[in-house]
């Protein structure tokens, strides 16, 4: 009898790391083989289910960075290490890491959009020889919404980083939206490169336009989004945009296709 792919399984929470007041990272036991950019459907029985990107992975564990925004996430935030979280997956495609190797990489992320890119940023931090250079722009609303502070400090030591806040002025951070800082990236000096953009839809839309304005061609840009994911396996249609099932063909898209999917 074949296994029910829609059936979530319990996984033990190993650790919980508060990132901000309403964003926690949950380290969860799993033997699943996960690629950078994939997501799990996370649930609590009789409460609900939501798609959550993998923000880090290791030997028999993944980290899921979750914002407290409603009934399900309120319940998840009541869990403690040792408790079980129900998951199914991983689902979706992944960032084309092999294609990034040996080239320059520009990563532009806003808010919780830093979570889906964090795992491959950590990979290139640990394997810097596999990439020519890495420019990382990360933007947050204000000081209290900064995520992954320790990682940001580490990335600064090996990557070309620009960290920015929409309104607060604090040491180590610029002021303004990420789009305002894209012109600082020396695209003209790169012979071969890729650009990854992850964040709210409106941010990805305008960041991509800003990159195009600075000479980046569409096929060099990659975006990731989880639009109203529900089943994760292309059955329910919640994530369908035009004829595209985001859960099956995404959440990572080349901009040549994504430009028709962004609102």
Coordinates of C-alpha atoms in Angstrom, one line a residue:
X1 CA 0.0 0.0 0.0
X2 CA 1.5 3.4 -1.0
X3 CA 2.0 6.0 1.7
X4 CA -0.5 8.9 1.9
X5 CA 1.6 11.9 0.8
X6 CA -0.9 14.2 2.5
X7 CA -0.4 12.7 6.0
X8 CA 1.7 14.8 8.3
X9 CA 4.1 13.1 10.8
X10 CA 5.2 14.2 14.3
X11 CA 8.7 15.5 14.6
X12 CA 10.5 16.3 17.8
X13 CA 11.4 20.0 18.5
X14 CA 15.1 20.0 19.5
X15 CA 15.5 23.8 20.2
X16 CA 13.6 27.1 19.9
X17 CA 15.5 30.3 19.2
X18 CA 13.7 33.6 19.6
X19 CA 14.7 35.9 16.8
X20 CA 12.4 38.8 17.6
X21 CA 9.3 39.2 19.8
X22 CA 7.1 37.5 17.2
X23 CA 9.5 35.4 15.1
X24 CA 11.0 32.2 16.5
X25 CA 13.3 29.6 14.8
X26 CA 12.3 26.0 15.6
X27 CA 15.0 23.3 15.1
X28 CA 13.2 20.1 14.4
X29 CA 14.4 16.5 14.0
X30 CA 14.0 15.0 10.5
X31 CA 15.8 12.6 8.3
X32 CA 14.3 14.1 5.2
X33 CA 16.8 15.1 2.5
X34 CA 16.2 18.9 2.0
X35 CA 17.4 21.3 -0.7
X36 CA 18.0 25.0 -0.3
X37 CA 14.7 26.8 -0.9
X38 CA 12.3 24.0 -0.2
X39 CA 9.4 24.2 2.3
X40 CA 7.4 22.0 4.7
X41 CA 3.7 22.0 5.5
X42 CA 3.7 22.4 9.2
X43 CA 0.6 21.7 11.3
X44 CA -1.0 21.0 14.7
X45 CA -3.9 18.5 14.5
X46 CA -7.3 20.2 14.6
X47 CA -5.8 23.6 14.5
X48 CA -4.4 24.2 11.0
X49 CA -1.5 23.9 8.6
X50 CA 0.9 26.4 6.9
X51 CA 3.8 26.3 4.5
X52 CA 7.1 27.2 6.2
X53 CA 10.5 27.7 4.4
X54 CA 13.5 25.8 5.6
X55 CA 15.9 28.5 7.0
X56 CA 18.8 26.1 7.8
X57 CA 19.5 22.4 7.7
X58 CA 22.0 19.9 9.2
X59 CA 22.5 16.2 10.0
X60 CA 19.0 15.0 10.9
X61 CA 17.5 18.4 11.6
X62 CA 16.0 21.4 9.8
X63 CA 15.2 24.9 11.1
X64 CA 11.9 26.6 10.4
X65 CA 11.6 30.3 11.1
X66 CA 8.0 31.2 12.0
X67 CA 6.2 34.5 12.5
X68 CA 3.4 34.5 15.0
X69 CA 0.4 35.7 13.0
X70 CA -2.7 33.7 13.8
X71 CA -4.3 30.7 15.3
X72 CA -1.9 28.0 14.2
X73 CA 1.3 30.0 14.8
X74 CA 0.0 31.0 18.3
X75 CA -0.3 27.3 19.1
X76 CA 3.1 26.6 17.7
X77 CA 4.6 29.3 19.9
X78 CA 3.2 27.5 22.9
X79 CA 5.3 24.4 22.2
X80 CA 8.6 23.7 24.0
X81 CA 11.7 21.6 23.1
X82 CA 10.8 18.0 23.3
X83 CA 7.3 18.6 22.0
X84 CA 6.2 17.3 18.6
X85 CA 5.4 19.4 15.6
X86 CA 3.6 17.8 12.7
X87 CA 5.1 18.2 9.2
X88 CA 5.0 16.8 5.7
X89 CA 7.4 17.5 2.9
X90 CA 9.8 18.8 1.9
X91 CA 8.0 20.3 -1.1
X92 CA 8.8 22.5 -4.0
X93 CA 11.9 23.1 -6.1
X94 CA 15.2 24.7 -4.9
X95 CA 17.6 27.4 -5.7
X96 CA 20.0 26.3 -8.5
X97 CA 23.1 26.2 -6.3
X98 CA 25.2 24.3 -8.8
X99 CA 24.5 27.1 -11.3
X100 CA 25.6 29.7 -8.7
X101 CA 29.0 28.0 -8.1
X102 CA 32.1 29.6 -9.7
X103 CA 30.2 32.9 -10.4
X104 CA 29.3 36.1 -8.5
X105 CA 26.1 36.0 -6.5
X106 CA 23.9 38.9 -5.4
X107 CA 21.2 38.2 -2.8
X108 CA 18.6 40.8 -2.0
X109 CA 16.2 39.9 0.9
X110 CA 13.5 41.7 2.9
X111 CA 12.1 40.8 6.3
X112 CA 11.3 37.2 6.7
X113 CA 12.5 36.8 3.1
X114 CA 15.9 36.4 4.7
X115 CA 14.8 32.9 6.0
X116 CA 14.6 31.1 2.7
X117 CA 18.1 32.3 1.6
X118 CA 19.8 31.8 4.9
X119 CA 20.6 28.1 4.3
X120 CA 22.5 28.7 1.1
X121 CA 24.2 31.8 2.5
X122 CA 25.5 29.7 5.4
X123 CA 26.6 27.1 2.8
X124 CA 28.7 29.7 0.9
X125 CA 29.9 31.2 4.1
X126 CA 31.4 27.7 4.9
X127 CA 32.5 27.1 1.3
X128 CA 33.6 30.5 0.1
X129 CA 35.9 29.1 -2.5
X130 CA 32.9 27.8 -4.4
X131 CA 31.8 31.3 -5.4
X132 CA 33.6 34.3 -6.9
X133 CA 32.0 36.9 -4.6
X134 CA 28.8 37.3 -2.7
X135 CA 26.9 40.6 -2.3
X136 CA 24.1 40.5 0.3
X137 CA 21.5 43.2 0.8
X138 CA 19.2 42.5 3.8
X139 CA 16.4 44.9 4.8
X140 CA 14.2 45.0 7.8
X141 CA 11.4 47.3 8.9
X142 CA 13.1 48.5 12.1
X143 CA 15.6 47.5 14.8
X144 CA 13.2 45.2 16.6
X145 CA 12.5 43.2 13.5
X146 CA 16.1 42.3 12.6
X147 CA 16.4 38.5 12.2
X148 CA 19.4 36.2 12.5
X149 CA 21.7 38.8 14.1
X150 CA 24.6 36.4 14.7
X151 CA 24.5 35.2 11.1
X152 CA 24.4 38.8 9.9
X153 CA 27.6 39.5 11.8
X154 CA 29.3 36.4 10.5
X155 CA 28.3 37.1 6.9
X156 CA 29.8 40.6 7.1
X157 CA 33.3 39.0 7.6
X158 CA 33.2 37.1 4.2
X159 CA 30.5 38.7 2.0
X160 CA 30.0 42.3 0.8
X161 CA 27.0 43.2 2.9
X162 CA 24.5 46.1 3.1
X163 CA 22.1 45.9 5.9
X164 CA 19.3 48.5 6.0
X165 CA 16.3 49.5 8.1
X166 CA 13.2 51.2 6.6
X167 CA 13.3 53.9 9.3
X168 CA 15.6 53.4 12.3
X169 CA 19.2 54.6 12.2
X170 CA 21.5 52.3 14.2
X171 CA 25.2 51.4 13.9
X172 CA 26.0 48.9 11.1
X173 CA 22.7 49.6 9.2
X174 CA 21.9 52.0 6.4
X175 CA 18.5 53.6 6.2
X176 CA 15.9 53.1 3.4
X177 CA 14.3 50.3 1.4
X178 CA 16.5 47.6 -0.1
X179 CA 15.7 48.9 -3.6
X180 CA 17.5 52.2 -2.8
X181 CA 20.8 50.3 -2.3
X182 CA 20.8 48.0 -5.4
X183 CA 22.6 50.7 -7.4
X184 CA 25.6 50.2 -5.1
X185 CA 26.2 46.7 -6.5
X186 CA 29.0 46.7 -9.1
X187 CA 27.1 44.6 -11.7
X188 CA 29.3 46.1 -14.5
X189 CA 32.4 44.5 -13.0
X190 CA 30.9 40.9 -13.0
X191 CA 31.6 38.8 -16.0
X192 CA 29.1 36.1 -14.9
X193 CA 26.6 36.3 -12.0
X194 CA 23.1 35.5 -10.6
X195 CA 20.7 37.6 -8.5
X196 CA 18.4 36.1 -5.9
X197 CA 15.5 38.3 -4.6
X198 CA 13.2 37.1 -1.8
X199 CA 10.7 39.1 0.3
X200 CA 7.1 40.5 0.1
X201 CA 5.7 40.5 -3.5
X202 CA 5.8 44.2 -3.8
X203 CA 9.5 44.3 -2.7
X204 CA 10.5 41.6 -5.1
X205 CA 8.7 43.4 -8.0
X206 CA 10.4 46.7 -7.4
X207 CA 13.8 45.1 -6.6
X208 CA 13.7 43.2 -9.8
X209 CA 12.8 46.3 -11.8
X210 CA 15.7 48.2 -10.1
X211 CA 18.1 45.3 -11.0
X212 CA 16.9 45.5 -14.7
X213 CA 17.5 49.3 -14.6
X214 CA 21.1 48.6 -13.5
X215 CA 21.8 46.3 -16.5
X216 CA 20.8 42.9 -15.1
X217 CA 19.1 40.7 -17.6
X218 CA 15.9 38.8 -16.7
X219 CA 17.4 35.3 -16.9
X220 CA 20.0 36.1 -14.3
X221 CA 17.3 36.9 -11.6
X222 CA 15.7 34.3 -9.3
X223 CA 12.8 34.8 -6.9
X224 CA 11.0 32.7 -4.4
X225 CA 7.5 32.9 -3.0
X226 CA 4.9 30.8 -1.3
X227 CA 1.5 32.0 -2.6
X228 CA -1.4 30.6 -0.6
X229 CA 0.2 27.2 -0.4
X230 CA -2.2 24.6 1.0
X231 CA -1.8 21.0 -0.2
X232 CA 1.8 21.3 -1.4
X233 CA 1.2 18.7 -4.1
X234 CA -0.8 20.5 -6.8
X235 CA -4.2 19.1 -5.9
X236 CA -6.1 21.9 -4.2
X237 CA -5.3 24.8 -6.6
X238 CA -5.0 27.4 -3.9
X239 CA -1.6 28.5 -5.1
X240 CA -2.4 28.5 -8.8
X241 CA -1.6 31.7 -10.7
X242 CA -2.8 31.6 -14.3
X243 CA -1.8 28.1 -15.3
X244 CA 1.1 27.7 -12.8
X245 CA 0.9 25.7 -9.6
X246 CA 3.4 27.5 -7.4
X247 CA 3.8 24.5 -5.0
X248 CA 4.8 22.2 -7.9
X249 CA 6.8 24.5 -10.2
X250 CA 8.1 26.8 -7.4
X251 CA 8.5 28.3 -5.0
X252 CA 11.7 29.3 -6.8
X253 CA 11.3 30.8 -10.2
X254 CA 13.5 32.4 -12.8
X255 CA 12.3 36.0 -13.4
X256 CA 11.6 35.2 -17.0
X257 CA 8.6 33.3 -15.7
X258 CA 8.1 35.0 -12.3
X259 CA 7.5 38.4 -13.9
X260 CA 4.1 37.1 -15.0
X261 CA 3.3 35.8 -11.5
X262 CA 4.2 38.7 -9.4
X263 CA 1.1 40.9 -8.5

